[in-house]
Amino acid sequence: MRIIPICVAALSLLAAPALAHPIPGAGSSFDAGLVHPFSRADHLIAITLVGTWSALVGGSARAVWPLTFLIAMLGGFAAASAGLQMGFVEAAISLSVVALGAFVAFEFRMPVMLGAAAVGLFAFFHGHAHGTEAASMLVPYVIGFTTATATLLLTGMVIGFSGGNAARRSLLRAAGVCAGLVGLLLLGGVA
């Protein structure tokens, strides 16, 4: 049980202030898009966990869930860019961190299409946050955050593939617990 306070303290250092989105007009270049997923703990953790979870579950989830995340994220971006306003994007993003942390912590298995639906829903909100920040030069911004997201998904998959033995799997599960706790902090506006 000592790991919980340690991971909360360590991961909460990564957390940006609550309601870090939206900042209309902030997304106007490739660089801004590339940095965005790395600049907030909510995106960084959730996207990496999608890759980790897909690798842990294995099979077709390894390809379907990360690809679904990318496509649904772009859909959320397009919806926000077209003017769709939603008042609960931050809460949904924080909930995605909690849920994905739990999925990794418990190595939760579900049918691939159900997992794709969950990942797609989470990704839509992450993409909406990107789209709310978009200003001019949408194409470079989209290419930037899509590149960063793909990198985080692949990083998560590498982490998930490394969980072969019991000790590594225990570390992955602990990381899932830590991520879920950070998500709760984000949800509560503490981090």
PDB file of C-alpha atoms in Angstrom:
ATOM      1  CA  MET A   1       0.000   0.000   0.000  1.00  0.00           C
ATOM      2  CA  ARG A   2       3.007   2.317   0.255  1.00  0.00           C
ATOM      3  CA  ILE A   3       3.093   2.557  -3.530  1.00  0.00           C
ATOM      4  CA  ILE A   4      -0.165   4.528  -3.702  1.00  0.00           C
ATOM      5  CA  PRO A   5       1.055   7.693  -1.917  1.00  0.00           C
ATOM      6  CA  ILE A   6       4.336   7.498  -3.806  1.00  0.00           C
ATOM      7  CA  CYS A   7       2.698   7.219  -7.209  1.00  0.00           C
ATOM      8  CA  VAL A   8       0.146   9.911  -6.419  1.00  0.00           C
ATOM      9  CA  ALA A   9       2.916  12.294  -5.426  1.00  0.00           C
ATOM     10  CA  ALA A  10       5.069  11.443  -8.436  1.00  0.00           C
ATOM     11  CA  LEU A  11       2.350  11.540 -11.049  1.00  0.00           C
ATOM     12  CA  SER A  12       0.612  14.600  -9.656  1.00  0.00           C
ATOM     13  CA  LEU A  13       3.802  16.525 -10.390  1.00  0.00           C
ATOM     14  CA  LEU A  14       2.991  15.933 -14.060  1.00  0.00           C
ATOM     15  CA  ALA A  15      -0.544  17.221 -13.766  1.00  0.00           C
ATOM     16  CA  ALA A  16      -1.350  20.618 -15.157  1.00  0.00           C
ATOM     17  CA  PRO A  17      -3.974  22.795 -13.539  1.00  0.00           C
ATOM     18  CA  ALA A  18      -7.531  21.588 -13.920  1.00  0.00           C
ATOM     19  CA  LEU A  19      -9.487  22.994 -16.829  1.00  0.00           C
ATOM     20  CA  ALA A  20      -6.328  23.348 -18.880  1.00  0.00           C
ATOM     21  CA  HIS A  21      -8.566  23.200 -21.950  1.00  0.00           C
ATOM     22  CA  PRO A  22      -9.717  25.023 -23.910  1.00  0.00           C
ATOM     23  CA  ILE A  23      -7.366  27.763 -24.897  1.00  0.00           C
ATOM     24  CA  PRO A  24      -8.961  28.944 -28.141  1.00  0.00           C
ATOM     25  CA  GLY A  25      -6.428  29.880 -30.764  1.00  0.00           C
ATOM     26  CA  ALA A  26      -3.493  28.067 -29.141  1.00  0.00           C
ATOM     27  CA  GLY A  27      -3.350  25.422 -31.866  1.00  0.00           C
ATOM     28  CA  SER A  28      -1.980  27.161 -34.897  1.00  0.00           C
ATOM     29  CA  SER A  29       1.106  25.249 -35.979  1.00  0.00           C
ATOM     30  CA  PHE A  30       2.686  21.838 -36.342  1.00  0.00           C
ATOM     31  CA  ASP A  31       4.785  22.532 -33.241  1.00  0.00           C
ATOM     32  CA  ALA A  32       1.730  23.433 -31.149  1.00  0.00           C
ATOM     33  CA  GLY A  33       0.032  20.210 -32.239  1.00  0.00           C
ATOM     34  CA  LEU A  34       3.125  18.133 -31.584  1.00  0.00           C
ATOM     35  CA  VAL A  35       3.544  19.521 -28.081  1.00  0.00           C
ATOM     36  CA  HIS A  36      -0.107  19.428 -27.009  1.00  0.00           C
ATOM     37  CA  PRO A  37      -0.427  15.710 -26.065  1.00  0.00           C
ATOM     38  CA  PHE A  38       2.863  15.895 -24.144  1.00  0.00           C
ATOM     39  CA  SER A  39       2.000  19.101 -22.313  1.00  0.00           C
ATOM     40  CA  ARG A  40      -0.895  17.823 -20.200  1.00  0.00           C
ATOM     41  CA  ALA A  41      -0.884  14.817 -17.896  1.00  0.00           C
ATOM     42  CA  ASP A  42      -4.417  13.866 -18.920  1.00  0.00           C
ATOM     43  CA  HIS A  43      -3.494  13.359 -22.588  1.00  0.00           C
ATOM     44  CA  LEU A  44      -0.070  11.915 -21.887  1.00  0.00           C
ATOM     45  CA  ILE A  45      -1.347   9.291 -19.457  1.00  0.00           C
ATOM     46  CA  ALA A  46      -4.561   8.312 -21.257  1.00  0.00           C
ATOM     47  CA  ILE A  47      -3.015   7.937 -24.699  1.00  0.00           C
ATOM     48  CA  THR A  48      -0.089   5.909 -23.366  1.00  0.00           C
ATOM     49  CA  LEU A  49      -2.493   3.685 -21.423  1.00  0.00           C
ATOM     50  CA  VAL A  50      -4.491   2.905 -24.578  1.00  0.00           C
ATOM     51  CA  GLY A  51      -1.316   1.508 -26.142  1.00  0.00           C
ATOM     52  CA  THR A  52      -0.379  -0.360 -22.971  1.00  0.00           C
ATOM     53  CA  TRP A  53      -3.837  -1.866 -22.533  1.00  0.00           C
ATOM     54  CA  SER A  54      -4.010  -2.953 -26.174  1.00  0.00           C
ATOM     55  CA  ALA A  55      -0.636  -4.720 -25.864  1.00  0.00           C
ATOM     56  CA  LEU A  56      -1.648  -6.409 -22.603  1.00  0.00           C
ATOM     57  CA  VAL A  57      -4.887  -7.725 -24.103  1.00  0.00           C
ATOM     58  CA  GLY A  58      -3.144  -8.735 -27.317  1.00  0.00           C
ATOM     59  CA  GLY A  59      -4.661 -10.215 -30.433  1.00  0.00           C
ATOM     60  CA  SER A  60      -6.438  -7.830 -32.748  1.00  0.00           C
ATOM     61  CA  ALA A  61      -6.818  -5.279 -29.924  1.00  0.00           C
ATOM     62  CA  ARG A  62      -3.175  -4.334 -30.544  1.00  0.00           C
ATOM     63  CA  ALA A  63      -4.089  -2.853 -33.905  1.00  0.00           C
ATOM     64  CA  VAL A  64      -7.780  -2.017 -33.536  1.00  0.00           C
ATOM     65  CA  TRP A  65      -7.715   0.027 -30.321  1.00  0.00           C
ATOM     66  CA  PRO A  66      -4.820   2.381 -31.185  1.00  0.00           C
ATOM     67  CA  LEU A  67      -6.189   2.887 -34.708  1.00  0.00           C
ATOM     68  CA  THR A  68      -9.665   3.519 -33.308  1.00  0.00           C
ATOM     69  CA  PHE A  69      -8.187   6.073 -30.911  1.00  0.00           C
ATOM     70  CA  LEU A  70      -6.535   7.975 -33.758  1.00  0.00           C
ATOM     71  CA  ILE A  71      -9.650   7.969 -35.944  1.00  0.00           C
ATOM     72  CA  ALA A  72     -12.066   8.950 -33.164  1.00  0.00           C
ATOM     73  CA  MET A  73      -9.675  11.644 -31.954  1.00  0.00           C
ATOM     74  CA  LEU A  74      -9.700  13.157 -35.437  1.00  0.00           C
ATOM     75  CA  GLY A  75     -13.508  12.940 -35.395  1.00  0.00           C
ATOM     76  CA  GLY A  76     -13.628  14.850 -32.110  1.00  0.00           C
ATOM     77  CA  PHE A  77     -11.229  17.407 -33.522  1.00  0.00           C
ATOM     78  CA  ALA A  78     -13.405  17.848 -36.616  1.00  0.00           C
ATOM     79  CA  ALA A  79     -16.545  18.223 -34.491  1.00  0.00           C
ATOM     80  CA  ALA A  80     -14.967  20.910 -32.308  1.00  0.00           C
ATOM     81  CA  SER A  81     -13.482  22.684 -35.314  1.00  0.00           C
ATOM     82  CA  ALA A  82     -16.952  22.736 -36.877  1.00  0.00           C
ATOM     83  CA  GLY A  83     -18.314  24.447 -33.773  1.00  0.00           C
ATOM     84  CA  LEU A  84     -19.748  21.601 -31.684  1.00  0.00           C
ATOM     85  CA  GLN A  85     -19.638  22.819 -28.114  1.00  0.00           C
ATOM     86  CA  MET A  86     -19.670  20.416 -25.210  1.00  0.00           C
ATOM     87  CA  GLY A  87     -19.521  21.405 -21.564  1.00  0.00           C
ATOM     88  CA  PHE A  88     -18.112  18.230 -20.056  1.00  0.00           C
ATOM     89  CA  VAL A  89     -14.996  17.602 -22.137  1.00  0.00           C
ATOM     90  CA  GLU A  90     -12.578  18.054 -19.222  1.00  0.00           C
ATOM     91  CA  ALA A  91     -14.544  15.678 -16.990  1.00  0.00           C
ATOM     92  CA  ALA A  92     -14.709  13.079 -19.776  1.00  0.00           C
ATOM     93  CA  ILE A  93     -10.959  13.319 -20.362  1.00  0.00           C
ATOM     94  CA  SER A  94     -10.285  12.883 -16.632  1.00  0.00           C
ATOM     95  CA  LEU A  95     -12.687   9.931 -16.527  1.00  0.00           C
ATOM     96  CA  SER A  96     -10.794   8.373 -19.430  1.00  0.00           C
ATOM     97  CA  VAL A  97      -7.619   8.465 -17.326  1.00  0.00           C
ATOM     98  CA  VAL A  98      -9.448   6.790 -14.425  1.00  0.00           C
ATOM     99  CA  ALA A  99     -11.026   4.102 -16.623  1.00  0.00           C
ATOM    100  CA  LEU A 100      -7.905   3.333 -18.635  1.00  0.00           C
ATOM    101  CA  GLY A 101      -5.848   3.190 -15.446  1.00  0.00           C
ATOM    102  CA  ALA A 102      -8.307   0.627 -14.079  1.00  0.00           C
ATOM    103  CA  PHE A 103      -8.258  -1.343 -17.348  1.00  0.00           C
ATOM    104  CA  VAL A 104      -4.467  -1.636 -17.145  1.00  0.00           C
ATOM    105  CA  ALA A 105      -4.393  -2.232 -13.374  1.00  0.00           C
ATOM    106  CA  PHE A 106      -6.801  -5.152 -13.663  1.00  0.00           C
ATOM    107  CA  GLU A 107      -5.699  -6.252 -17.142  1.00  0.00           C
ATOM    108  CA  PHE A 108      -9.348  -5.911 -18.038  1.00  0.00           C
ATOM    109  CA  ARG A 109     -10.334  -7.959 -21.069  1.00  0.00           C
ATOM    110  CA  MET A 110     -13.346  -7.264 -23.207  1.00  0.00           C
ATOM    111  CA  PRO A 111     -14.440  -8.031 -26.744  1.00  0.00           C
ATOM    112  CA  VAL A 112     -12.344  -6.081 -29.219  1.00  0.00           C
ATOM    113  CA  MET A 113     -15.307  -4.124 -30.599  1.00  0.00           C
ATOM    114  CA  LEU A 114     -16.511  -3.145 -27.114  1.00  0.00           C
ATOM    115  CA  GLY A 115     -12.987  -2.013 -26.240  1.00  0.00           C
ATOM    116  CA  ALA A 116     -12.861  -0.077 -29.504  1.00  0.00           C
ATOM    117  CA  ALA A 117     -16.120   1.670 -28.583  1.00  0.00           C
ATOM    118  CA  ALA A 118     -14.716   2.648 -25.173  1.00  0.00           C
ATOM    119  CA  VAL A 119     -11.410   3.817 -26.629  1.00  0.00           C
ATOM    120  CA  GLY A 120     -13.242   5.681 -29.395  1.00  0.00           C
ATOM    121  CA  LEU A 121     -15.446   7.504 -26.915  1.00  0.00           C
ATOM    122  CA  PHE A 122     -12.431   8.549 -24.854  1.00  0.00           C
ATOM    123  CA  ALA A 123     -10.559   9.626 -27.985  1.00  0.00           C
ATOM    124  CA  PHE A 124     -13.468  11.751 -29.219  1.00  0.00           C
ATOM    125  CA  PHE A 125     -13.198  13.929 -26.111  1.00  0.00           C
ATOM    126  CA  HIS A 126      -9.421  14.170 -26.367  1.00  0.00           C
ATOM    127  CA  GLY A 127      -9.792  15.208 -30.008  1.00  0.00           C
ATOM    128  CA  HIS A 128     -12.491  17.708 -29.105  1.00  0.00           C
ATOM    129  CA  ALA A 129     -10.057  19.382 -26.702  1.00  0.00           C
ATOM    130  CA  HIS A 130      -7.514  19.625 -29.539  1.00  0.00           C
ATOM    131  CA  GLY A 131     -10.145  21.068 -31.881  1.00  0.00           C
ATOM    132  CA  THR A 132     -11.284  23.652 -29.369  1.00  0.00           C
ATOM    133  CA  GLU A 133      -7.734  24.980 -29.254  1.00  0.00           C
ATOM    134  CA  ALA A 134      -7.324  25.032 -33.025  1.00  0.00           C
ATOM    135  CA  ALA A 135      -7.022  28.359 -34.743  1.00  0.00           C
ATOM    136  CA  SER A 136      -5.598  28.882 -38.175  1.00  0.00           C
ATOM    137  CA  MET A 137      -3.336  26.477 -40.036  1.00  0.00           C
ATOM    138  CA  LEU A 138      -5.412  23.444 -39.052  1.00  0.00           C
ATOM    139  CA  VAL A 139      -3.580  20.932 -41.228  1.00  0.00           C
ATOM    140  CA  PRO A 140      -0.132  21.446 -39.656  1.00  0.00           C
ATOM    141  CA  TYR A 141      -1.693  21.388 -36.171  1.00  0.00           C
ATOM    142  CA  VAL A 142      -3.561  18.148 -36.932  1.00  0.00           C
ATOM    143  CA  ILE A 143      -0.433  16.523 -38.335  1.00  0.00           C
ATOM    144  CA  GLY A 144       1.467  17.574 -35.209  1.00  0.00           C
ATOM    145  CA  PHE A 145      -0.934  16.204 -32.613  1.00  0.00           C
ATOM    146  CA  THR A 146      -1.623  13.065 -34.650  1.00  0.00           C
ATOM    147  CA  THR A 147       2.119  12.373 -34.837  1.00  0.00           C
ATOM    148  CA  ALA A 148       2.488  12.923 -31.097  1.00  0.00           C
ATOM    149  CA  THR A 149      -0.526  10.731 -30.343  1.00  0.00           C
ATOM    150  CA  ALA A 150       0.773   7.901 -32.538  1.00  0.00           C
ATOM    151  CA  THR A 151       4.124   8.159 -30.752  1.00  0.00           C
ATOM    152  CA  LEU A 152       2.457   7.905 -27.336  1.00  0.00           C
ATOM    153  CA  LEU A 153       0.314   4.968 -28.464  1.00  0.00           C
ATOM    154  CA  LEU A 154       3.418   3.134 -29.715  1.00  0.00           C
ATOM    155  CA  THR A 155       5.269   3.952 -26.498  1.00  0.00           C
ATOM    156  CA  GLY A 156       2.384   2.493 -24.517  1.00  0.00           C
ATOM    157  CA  MET A 157       2.449  -0.633 -26.655  1.00  0.00           C
ATOM    158  CA  VAL A 158       6.162  -1.099 -26.047  1.00  0.00           C
ATOM    159  CA  ILE A 159       5.522  -0.712 -22.319  1.00  0.00           C
ATOM    160  CA  GLY A 160       2.696  -3.255 -22.521  1.00  0.00           C
ATOM    161  CA  PHE A 161       4.801  -5.740 -24.459  1.00  0.00           C
ATOM    162  CA  SER A 162       7.517  -5.506 -21.812  1.00  0.00           C
ATOM    163  CA  GLY A 163       5.129  -6.855 -19.165  1.00  0.00           C
ATOM    164  CA  GLY A 164       5.966 -10.495 -19.858  1.00  0.00           C
ATOM    165  CA  ASN A 165       7.084 -11.746 -16.474  1.00  0.00           C
ATOM    166  CA  ALA A 166       5.246 -11.483 -13.154  1.00  0.00           C
ATOM    167  CA  ALA A 167       7.381  -8.658 -11.742  1.00  0.00           C
ATOM    168  CA  ARG A 168       6.924  -6.492 -14.837  1.00  0.00           C
ATOM    169  CA  ARG A 169       3.192  -7.180 -14.903  1.00  0.00           C
ATOM    170  CA  SER A 170       2.982  -6.105 -11.259  1.00  0.00           C
ATOM    171  CA  LEU A 171       4.724  -2.858 -12.145  1.00  0.00           C
ATOM    172  CA  LEU A 172       2.304  -2.281 -15.023  1.00  0.00           C
ATOM    173  CA  ARG A 173      -0.639  -2.939 -12.738  1.00  0.00           C
ATOM    174  CA  ALA A 174       0.772  -0.509 -10.157  1.00  0.00           C
ATOM    175  CA  ALA A 175       1.218   2.080 -12.905  1.00  0.00           C
ATOM    176  CA  GLY A 176      -2.442   1.576 -13.839  1.00  0.00           C
ATOM    177  CA  VAL A 177      -3.465   2.187 -10.227  1.00  0.00           C
ATOM    178  CA  CYS A 178      -1.321   5.319 -10.100  1.00  0.00           C
ATOM    179  CA  ALA A 179      -2.781   6.601 -13.347  1.00  0.00           C
ATOM    180  CA  GLY A 180      -6.307   5.982 -12.109  1.00  0.00           C
ATOM    181  CA  LEU A 181      -5.559   7.927  -8.929  1.00  0.00           C
ATOM    182  CA  VAL A 182      -4.165  10.829 -10.946  1.00  0.00           C
ATOM    183  CA  GLY A 183      -7.348  10.733 -13.030  1.00  0.00           C
ATOM    184  CA  LEU A 184      -9.391  11.035  -9.862  1.00  0.00           C
ATOM    185  CA  LEU A 185      -7.274  14.004  -8.788  1.00  0.00           C
ATOM    186  CA  LEU A 186      -7.816  15.598 -12.189  1.00  0.00           C
ATOM    187  CA  LEU A 187     -11.525  14.880 -11.990  1.00  0.00           C
ATOM    188  CA  GLY A 188     -11.721  16.461  -8.551  1.00  0.00           C
ATOM    189  CA  GLY A 189      -9.797  19.511  -9.722  1.00  0.00           C
ATOM    190  CA  VAL A 190      -6.978  18.794  -7.292  1.00  0.00           C
ATOM    191  CA  ALA A 191      -4.258  18.291  -9.893  1.00  0.00           C
TER     192      ALA A 191
END
